[in-house]
Amino acid sequence: MSWGVLFPVGIMIARYLRTFPAADPAWFYLHGSLQVSAYGIGVAGWVTGLKLGSESKGVEYTAHRNIGITLFCLATLQVLALFLRPKKGHKIRFYWNIYHHGTGFAVAILGILNVFKGLEILSPSSKWRLSYIIIISSLGIIAIILEAFTWIVVLKRKSNKATKPNGNGDTRRQSSAP
């Protein structure tokens, strides 16, 4: 649930709700709450995995373990980034955003991959794997639809900014030249 569902949903909330001014600052708090919850649940799973791994002498799931360690490190950086976020307009905010978005997407991709690795290790009945495939595919389809909708909204806003009414109510394009 943590790495494979909550983190991706938290990313979707940040990506698609912040487009709407009415959702500000609710999207930020919802995003943060989901990500911190996902992190807490993920850390509990990570600690459980470390404990089970230390008790299973001779049995190693190297790929799952290494992805889990990487997820823990990247997710910890994301949580720390919450406290190191520069204010809007600060000269390094642009670079912080690149770091935050890139690390967030890496966590989501690795989380989804590690869920499949974990299911492979546990070998549960096929309904569990199918259920996760349906959940993550549904999230992917929702993200594609929301991405298209977001671009429509953003492009309409840009178009409306480019055509401002002149003093007489005329809406001809205004040039950007002085």
Tab-separated table of N, CA, C and O in Angstrom, residues 16-110:
chain	number	residue	atom	x	y	z
A	16	TYR	N	-2.176	17.284	-10.038
A	16	TYR	CA	-3.425	17.660	-10.691
A	16	TYR	C	-4.305	18.609	-9.880
A	16	TYR	O	-5.057	19.373	-10.470
A	17	LEU	N	-4.238	18.586	-8.561
A	17	LEU	CA	-5.082	19.499	-7.791
A	17	LEU	C	-4.519	20.915	-7.717
A	17	LEU	O	-5.271	21.870	-7.606
A	18	ARG	N	-3.203	21.048	-7.760
A	18	ARG	CA	-2.634	22.398	-7.632
A	18	ARG	C	-2.955	23.280	-8.841
A	18	ARG	O	-2.758	24.474	-8.798
A	19	THR	N	-3.452	22.676	-9.896
A	19	THR	CA	-3.855	23.438	-11.082
A	19	THR	C	-5.016	24.369	-10.761
A	19	THR	O	-5.175	25.401	-11.399
A	20	PHE	N	-5.797	23.994	-9.765
A	20	PHE	CA	-7.005	24.755	-9.439
A	20	PHE	C	-6.761	25.655	-8.232
A	20	PHE	O	-6.493	25.159	-7.135
A	21	PRO	N	-6.859	26.973	-8.427
A	21	PRO	CA	-6.623	27.904	-7.324
A	21	PRO	C	-7.513	27.629	-6.110
A	21	PRO	O	-7.089	27.840	-4.976
A	22	ALA	N	-8.716	27.150	-6.321
A	22	ALA	CA	-9.628	26.870	-5.208
A	22	ALA	C	-9.099	25.746	-4.314
A	22	ALA	O	-9.489	25.641	-3.150
A	23	ALA	N	-8.228	24.896	-4.843
A	23	ALA	CA	-7.689	23.774	-4.075
A	23	ALA	C	-6.453	24.158	-3.266
A	23	ALA	O	-5.906	23.321	-2.545
A	24	ASP	N	-6.020	25.407	-3.368
A	24	ASP	CA	-4.829	25.859	-2.655
A	24	ASP	C	-5.238	26.400	-1.292
A	24	ASP	O	-6.165	27.205	-1.229
A	25	PRO	N	-4.664	26.040	-0.213
A	25	PRO	CA	-3.519	25.152	0.012
A	25	PRO	C	-3.908	23.710	0.328
A	25	PRO	O	-3.061	22.933	0.746
A	26	ALA	N	-5.191	23.360	0.178
A	26	ALA	CA	-5.649	22.013	0.551
A	26	ALA	C	-4.848	20.931	-0.161
A	26	ALA	O	-4.497	19.909	0.451
A	27	TRP	N	-4.546	21.137	-1.455
A	27	TRP	CA	-3.796	20.109	-2.197
A	27	TRP	C	-2.447	19.865	-1.538
A	27	TRP	O	-1.983	18.724	-1.450
A	28	PHE	N	-1.808	20.937	-1.046
A	28	PHE	CA	-0.483	20.822	-0.447
A	28	PHE	C	-0.543	19.984	0.835
A	28	PHE	O	0.277	19.090	1.045
A	29	TYR	N	-1.529	20.265	1.667
A	29	TYR	CA	-1.652	19.523	2.924
A	29	TYR	C	-2.086	18.082	2.685
A	29	TYR	O	-1.627	17.168	3.375
A	30	LEU	N	-2.942	17.864	1.719
A	30	LEU	CA	-3.363	16.507	1.373
A	30	LEU	C	-2.184	15.713	0.809
A	30	LEU	O	-1.945	14.555	1.200
A	31	HIS	N	-1.428	16.342	-0.078
A	31	HIS	CA	-0.229	15.714	-0.653
A	31	HIS	C	0.762	15.359	0.460
A	31	HIS	O	1.236	14.220	0.545
A	32	GLY	N	1.054	16.328	1.306
A	32	GLY	CA	2.007	16.104	2.391
A	32	GLY	C	1.547	15.020	3.354
A	32	GLY	O	2.336	14.161	3.763
A	33	SER	N	0.263	15.039	3.700
A	33	SER	CA	-0.272	14.037	4.628
A	33	SER	C	-0.178	12.632	4.042
A	33	SER	O	0.222	11.686	4.736
A	34	LEU	N	-0.536	12.503	2.774
A	34	LEU	CA	-0.445	11.183	2.132
A	34	LEU	C	1.002	10.708	2.058
A	34	LEU	O	1.287	9.532	2.327
A	35	GLN	N	1.907	11.616	1.695
A	35	GLN	CA	3.300	11.205	1.533
A	35	GLN	C	3.925	10.837	2.883
A	35	GLN	O	4.666	9.862	2.968
A	36	VAL	N	3.619	11.612	3.925
A	36	VAL	CA	4.169	11.296	5.243
A	36	VAL	C	3.568	9.984	5.761
A	36	VAL	O	4.278	9.159	6.342
A	37	SER	N	2.273	9.765	5.526
A	37	SER	CA	1.643	8.494	5.916
A	37	SER	C	2.272	7.335	5.159
A	37	SER	O	2.581	6.280	5.749
A	38	ALA	N	2.442	7.508	3.858
A	38	ALA	CA	3.065	6.459	3.039
A	38	ALA	C	4.477	6.175	3.528
A	38	ALA	O	4.898	5.013	3.600
A	39	TYR	N	5.196	7.232	3.883
A	39	TYR	CA	6.558	7.067	4.388
A	39	TYR	C	6.548	6.264	5.689
A	39	TYR	O	7.330	5.318	5.848
A	40	GLY	N	5.660	6.610	6.612
A	40	GLY	CA	5.587	5.900	7.881
A	40	GLY	C	5.268	4.427	7.701
A	40	GLY	O	5.909	3.551	8.301
A	41	ILE	N	4.283	4.137	6.865
A	41	ILE	CA	3.922	2.736	6.589
A	41	ILE	C	5.079	2.035	5.872
A	41	ILE	O	5.402	0.881	6.160
A	42	GLY	N	5.715	2.748	4.950
A	42	GLY	CA	6.850	2.184	4.217
A	42	GLY	C	8.023	1.864	5.121
A	42	GLY	O	8.677	0.822	4.968
A	43	VAL	N	8.301	2.747	6.075
A	43	VAL	CA	9.393	2.490	7.023
A	43	VAL	C	9.075	1.262	7.868
A	43	VAL	O	9.953	0.427	8.113
A	44	ALA	N	7.813	1.129	8.295
A	44	ALA	CA	7.424	-0.058	9.067
A	44	ALA	C	7.645	-1.330	8.237
A	44	ALA	O	8.156	-2.335	8.744
A	45	GLY	N	7.289	-1.277	6.958
A	45	GLY	CA	7.516	-2.422	6.070
A	45	GLY	C	8.989	-2.684	5.855
A	45	GLY	O	9.437	-3.844	5.817
A	46	TRP	N	9.761	-1.612	5.741
A	46	TRP	CA	11.200	-1.745	5.529
A	46	TRP	C	11.856	-2.396	6.745
A	46	TRP	O	12.669	-3.313	6.605
A	47	VAL	N	11.478	-1.943	7.950
A	47	VAL	CA	12.027	-2.519	9.177
A	47	VAL	C	11.626	-3.997	9.294
A	47	VAL	O	12.445	-4.845	9.665
A	48	THR	N	10.381	-4.289	8.950
A	48	THR	CA	9.913	-5.686	8.966
A	48	THR	C	10.746	-6.525	8.008
A	48	THR	O	11.161	-7.642	8.339
A	49	GLY	N	11.013	-5.982	6.817
A	49	GLY	CA	11.835	-6.692	5.834
A	49	GLY	C	13.252	-6.929	6.331
A	49	GLY	O	13.818	-8.012	6.129
A	50	LEU	N	13.825	-5.926	6.993
A	50	LEU	CA	15.173	-6.102	7.551
A	50	LEU	C	15.180	-7.199	8.617
A	50	LEU	O	16.086	-8.033	8.661
A	51	LYS	N	14.160	-7.208	9.467
A	51	LYS	CA	14.061	-8.220	10.525
A	51	LYS	C	13.889	-9.618	9.921
A	51	LYS	O	14.590	-10.561	10.309
A	52	LEU	N	12.964	-9.746	8.977
A	52	LEU	CA	12.751	-11.049	8.338
A	52	LEU	C	14.005	-11.503	7.597
A	52	LEU	O	14.349	-12.687	7.608
A	53	GLY	N	14.680	-10.552	6.953
A	53	GLY	CA	15.903	-10.891	6.225
A	53	GLY	C	17.006	-11.380	7.140
A	53	GLY	O	17.747	-12.317	6.806
A	54	SER	N	17.119	-10.774	8.325
A	54	SER	CA	18.180	-11.191	9.253
A	54	SER	C	17.881	-12.559	9.867
A	54	SER	O	18.789	-13.266	10.289
A	55	GLU	N	16.603	-12.934	9.931
A	55	GLU	CA	16.223	-14.223	10.503
A	55	GLU	C	16.194	-15.348	9.457
A	55	GLU	O	16.018	-16.504	9.812
A	56	SER	N	16.337	-15.002	8.201
A	56	SER	CA	16.274	-15.997	7.120
A	56	SER	C	17.671	-16.264	6.597
A	56	SER	O	18.050	-15.777	5.539
A	57	LYS	N	18.429	-17.025	7.341
A	57	LYS	CA	19.814	-17.317	6.958
A	57	LYS	C	19.846	-18.130	5.665
A	57	LYS	O	19.120	-19.101	5.511
A	58	GLY	N	20.655	-17.671	4.725
A	58	GLY	CA	20.820	-18.384	3.463
A	58	GLY	C	19.773	-18.056	2.415
A	58	GLY	O	19.882	-18.491	1.280
A	59	VAL	N	18.743	-17.277	2.782
A	59	VAL	CA	17.706	-16.898	1.833
A	59	VAL	C	17.848	-15.394	1.580
A	59	VAL	O	17.751	-14.595	2.504
A	60	GLU	N	18.130	-15.051	0.328
A	60	GLU	CA	18.313	-13.633	0.003
A	60	GLU	C	17.490	-13.269	-1.221
A	60	GLU	O	17.456	-14.012	-2.197
A	61	TYR	N	16.840	-12.149	-1.096
A	61	TYR	CA	16.096	-11.576	-2.218
A	61	TYR	C	16.767	-10.237	-2.532
A	61	TYR	O	16.273	-9.176	-2.158
A	62	THR	N	17.904	-10.334	-3.175
A	62	THR	CA	18.789	-9.188	-3.363
A	62	THR	C	18.112	-8.023	-4.069
A	62	THR	O	18.208	-6.876	-3.610
A	63	ALA	N	17.424	-8.267	-5.167
A	63	ALA	CA	16.804	-7.166	-5.917
A	63	ALA	C	15.748	-6.464	-5.072
A	63	ALA	O	15.734	-5.231	-4.983
A	64	HIS	N	14.871	-7.231	-4.423
A	64	HIS	CA	13.828	-6.647	-3.586
A	64	HIS	C	14.441	-5.850	-2.428
A	64	HIS	O	13.993	-4.748	-2.113
A	65	ARG	N	15.471	-6.429	-1.812
A	65	ARG	CA	16.140	-5.749	-0.689
A	65	ARG	C	16.799	-4.454	-1.151
A	65	ARG	O	16.636	-3.409	-0.527
A	66	ASN	N	17.525	-4.511	-2.258
A	66	ASN	CA	18.231	-3.315	-2.736
A	66	ASN	C	17.268	-2.212	-3.172
A	66	ASN	O	17.506	-1.033	-2.920
A	67	ILE	N	16.185	-2.601	-3.824
A	67	ILE	CA	15.175	-1.604	-4.205
A	67	ILE	C	14.558	-1.012	-2.947
A	67	ILE	O	14.336	0.202	-2.857
A	68	GLY	N	14.288	-1.841	-1.938
A	68	GLY	CA	13.719	-1.366	-0.679
A	68	GLY	C	14.632	-0.374	0.025
A	68	GLY	O	14.177	0.653	0.537
A	69	ILE	N	15.911	-0.660	0.059
A	69	ILE	CA	16.887	0.253	0.684
A	69	ILE	C	16.932	1.568	-0.089
A	69	ILE	O	16.937	2.653	0.495
A	70	THR	N	16.936	1.469	-1.414
A	70	THR	CA	16.944	2.676	-2.249
A	70	THR	C	15.681	3.493	-2.023
A	70	THR	O	15.736	4.722	-1.892
A	71	LEU	N	14.537	2.815	-1.959
A	71	LEU	CA	13.271	3.500	-1.688
A	71	LEU	C	13.315	4.220	-0.353
A	71	LEU	O	12.891	5.381	-0.239
A	72	PHE	N	13.816	3.551	0.664
A	72	PHE	CA	13.902	4.160	1.985
A	72	PHE	C	14.771	5.415	1.947
A	72	PHE	O	14.390	6.452	2.492
A	73	CYS	N	15.911	5.327	1.291
A	73	CYS	CA	16.818	6.488	1.213
A	73	CYS	C	16.178	7.648	0.448
A	73	CYS	O	16.210	8.799	0.906
A	74	LEU	N	15.608	7.358	-0.714
A	74	LEU	CA	14.983	8.420	-1.519
A	74	LEU	C	13.776	9.023	-0.810
A	74	LEU	O	13.579	10.243	-0.818
A	75	ALA	N	12.965	8.173	-0.186
A	75	ALA	CA	11.779	8.675	0.522
A	75	ALA	C	12.197	9.512	1.730
A	75	ALA	O	11.553	10.522	2.049
A	76	THR	N	13.276	9.133	2.391
A	76	THR	CA	13.783	9.933	3.513
A	76	THR	C	14.240	11.297	3.015
A	76	THR	O	13.969	12.327	3.653
A	77	LEU	N	14.896	11.334	1.858
A	77	LEU	CA	15.284	12.623	1.272
A	77	LEU	C	14.054	13.475	0.970
A	77	LEU	O	14.069	14.698	1.166
A	78	GLN	N	12.989	12.843	0.506
A	78	GLN	CA	11.755	13.580	0.205
A	78	GLN	C	11.156	14.181	1.475
A	78	GLN	O	10.706	15.320	1.476
A	79	VAL	N	11.136	13.404	2.545
A	79	VAL	CA	10.586	13.910	3.801
A	79	VAL	C	11.459	15.059	4.323
A	79	VAL	O	10.943	16.086	4.776
A	80	LEU	N	12.763	14.914	4.236
A	80	LEU	CA	13.664	15.995	4.668
A	80	LEU	C	13.493	17.229	3.791
A	80	LEU	O	13.632	18.358	4.260
A	81	ALA	N	13.182	17.020	2.521
A	81	ALA	CA	12.992	18.147	1.595
A	81	ALA	C	11.833	19.029	2.035
A	81	ALA	O	11.815	20.222	1.750
A	82	LEU	N	10.881	18.436	2.739
A	82	LEU	CA	9.757	19.205	3.258
A	82	LEU	C	10.247	20.323	4.171
A	82	LEU	O	9.717	21.432	4.156
A	83	PHE	N	11.293	20.049	4.945
A	83	PHE	CA	11.827	21.033	5.878
A	83	PHE	C	12.845	21.968	5.230
A	83	PHE	O	13.193	22.993	5.807
A	84	LEU	N	13.329	21.619	4.055
A	84	LEU	CA	14.355	22.415	3.375
A	84	LEU	C	13.825	23.121	2.139
A	84	LEU	O	14.601	23.615	1.331
A	85	ARG	N	12.510	23.181	2.001
A	85	ARG	CA	11.896	23.776	0.808
A	85	ARG	C	12.054	25.291	0.829
A	85	ARG	O	11.592	25.962	1.746
A	86	PRO	N	12.694	25.845	-0.204
A	86	PRO	CA	12.818	27.310	-0.261
A	86	PRO	C	11.472	27.955	-0.589
A	86	PRO	O	10.593	27.331	-1.183
A	87	LYS	N	11.314	29.186	-0.193
A	87	LYS	CA	10.069	29.917	-0.460
A	87	LYS	C	9.903	30.141	-1.956
A	87	LYS	O	10.871	30.168	-2.704
A	88	LYS	N	8.612	30.312	-2.379
A	88	LYS	CA	8.342	30.609	-3.783
A	88	LYS	C	9.105	31.874	-4.157
A	88	LYS	O	9.155	32.826	-3.393
A	89	GLY	N	9.678	31.858	-5.345
A	89	GLY	CA	10.415	33.020	-5.821
A	89	GLY	C	11.887	33.023	-5.440
A	89	GLY	O	12.658	33.824	-5.962
A	90	HIS	N	12.302	32.145	-4.531
A	90	HIS	CA	13.720	32.076	-4.168
A	90	HIS	C	14.504	31.556	-5.360
A	90	HIS	O	14.017	30.727	-6.126
A	91	LYS	N	15.727	32.026	-5.514
A	91	LYS	CA	16.514	31.693	-6.704
A	91	LYS	C	16.810	30.200	-6.847
A	91	LYS	O	17.009	29.722	-7.956
A	92	ILE	N	16.811	29.436	-5.760
A	92	ILE	CA	17.086	27.996	-5.903
A	92	ILE	C	15.809	27.148	-5.925
A	92	ILE	O	15.896	25.941	-6.025
A	93	ARG	N	14.646	27.792	-5.841
A	93	ARG	CA	13.383	27.032	-5.832
A	93	ARG	C	13.235	26.189	-7.104
A	93	ARG	O	12.750	25.063	-7.064
A	94	PHE	N	13.642	26.729	-8.250
A	94	PHE	CA	13.567	26.013	-9.522
A	94	PHE	C	14.327	24.684	-9.429
A	94	PHE	O	13.825	23.637	-9.826
A	95	TYR	N	15.535	24.718	-8.874
A	95	TYR	CA	16.365	23.514	-8.770
A	95	TYR	C	15.798	22.552	-7.716
A	95	TYR	O	15.847	21.335	-7.887
A	96	TRP	N	15.257	23.104	-6.641
A	96	TRP	CA	14.624	22.280	-5.623
A	96	TRP	C	13.437	21.530	-6.225
A	96	TRP	O	13.238	20.350	-5.939
A	97	ASN	N	12.645	22.207	-7.042
A	97	ASN	CA	11.498	21.567	-7.692
A	97	ASN	C	11.943	20.415	-8.588
A	97	ASN	O	11.309	19.353	-8.596
A	98	ILE	N	13.014	20.605	-9.349
A	98	ILE	CA	13.537	19.535	-10.198
A	98	ILE	C	13.931	18.336	-9.336
A	98	ILE	O	13.576	17.190	-9.629
A	99	TYR	N	14.646	18.612	-8.261
A	99	TYR	CA	15.061	17.544	-7.344
A	99	TYR	C	13.839	16.835	-6.756
A	99	TYR	O	13.757	15.606	-6.756
A	100	HIS	N	12.875	17.614	-6.254
A	100	HIS	CA	11.706	17.054	-5.570
A	100	HIS	C	10.849	16.219	-6.527
A	100	HIS	O	10.443	15.103	-6.193
A	101	HIS	N	10.602	16.732	-7.714
A	101	HIS	CA	9.792	15.994	-8.692
A	101	HIS	C	10.522	14.741	-9.167
A	101	HIS	O	9.925	13.664	-9.262
A	102	GLY	N	11.796	14.873	-9.479
A	102	GLY	CA	12.576	13.726	-9.957
A	102	GLY	C	12.663	12.618	-8.920
A	102	GLY	O	12.448	11.431	-9.230
A	103	THR	N	12.957	12.991	-7.685
A	103	THR	CA	13.048	12.004	-6.615
A	103	THR	C	11.682	11.372	-6.353
A	103	THR	O	11.574	10.166	-6.145
A	104	GLY	N	10.630	12.179	-6.385
A	104	GLY	CA	9.274	11.657	-6.170
A	104	GLY	C	8.872	10.636	-7.214
A	104	GLY	O	8.325	9.572	-6.890
A	105	PHE	N	9.148	10.944	-8.470
A	105	PHE	CA	8.807	9.988	-9.527
A	105	PHE	C	9.665	8.729	-9.430
A	105	PHE	O	9.184	7.627	-9.693
A	106	ALA	N	10.923	8.872	-9.026
A	106	ALA	CA	11.784	7.693	-8.838
A	106	ALA	C	11.224	6.800	-7.738
A	106	ALA	O	11.183	5.565	-7.882
A	107	VAL	N	10.752	7.404	-6.643
A	107	VAL	CA	10.151	6.633	-5.547
A	107	VAL	C	8.909	5.889	-6.055
A	107	VAL	O	8.712	4.715	-5.753
A	108	ALA	N	8.078	6.580	-6.829
A	108	ALA	CA	6.857	5.945	-7.336
A	108	ALA	C	7.189	4.758	-8.243
A	108	ALA	O	6.621	3.668	-8.088
A	109	ILE	N	8.101	4.941	-9.164
A	109	ILE	CA	8.454	3.868	-10.107
A	109	ILE	C	9.103	2.689	-9.379
A	109	ILE	O	8.726	1.534	-9.588
A	110	LEU	N	10.063	2.992	-8.501
A	110	LEU	CA	10.717	1.917	-7.757
A	110	LEU	C	9.735	1.219	-6.813
A	110	LEU	O	9.818	0.002	-6.606
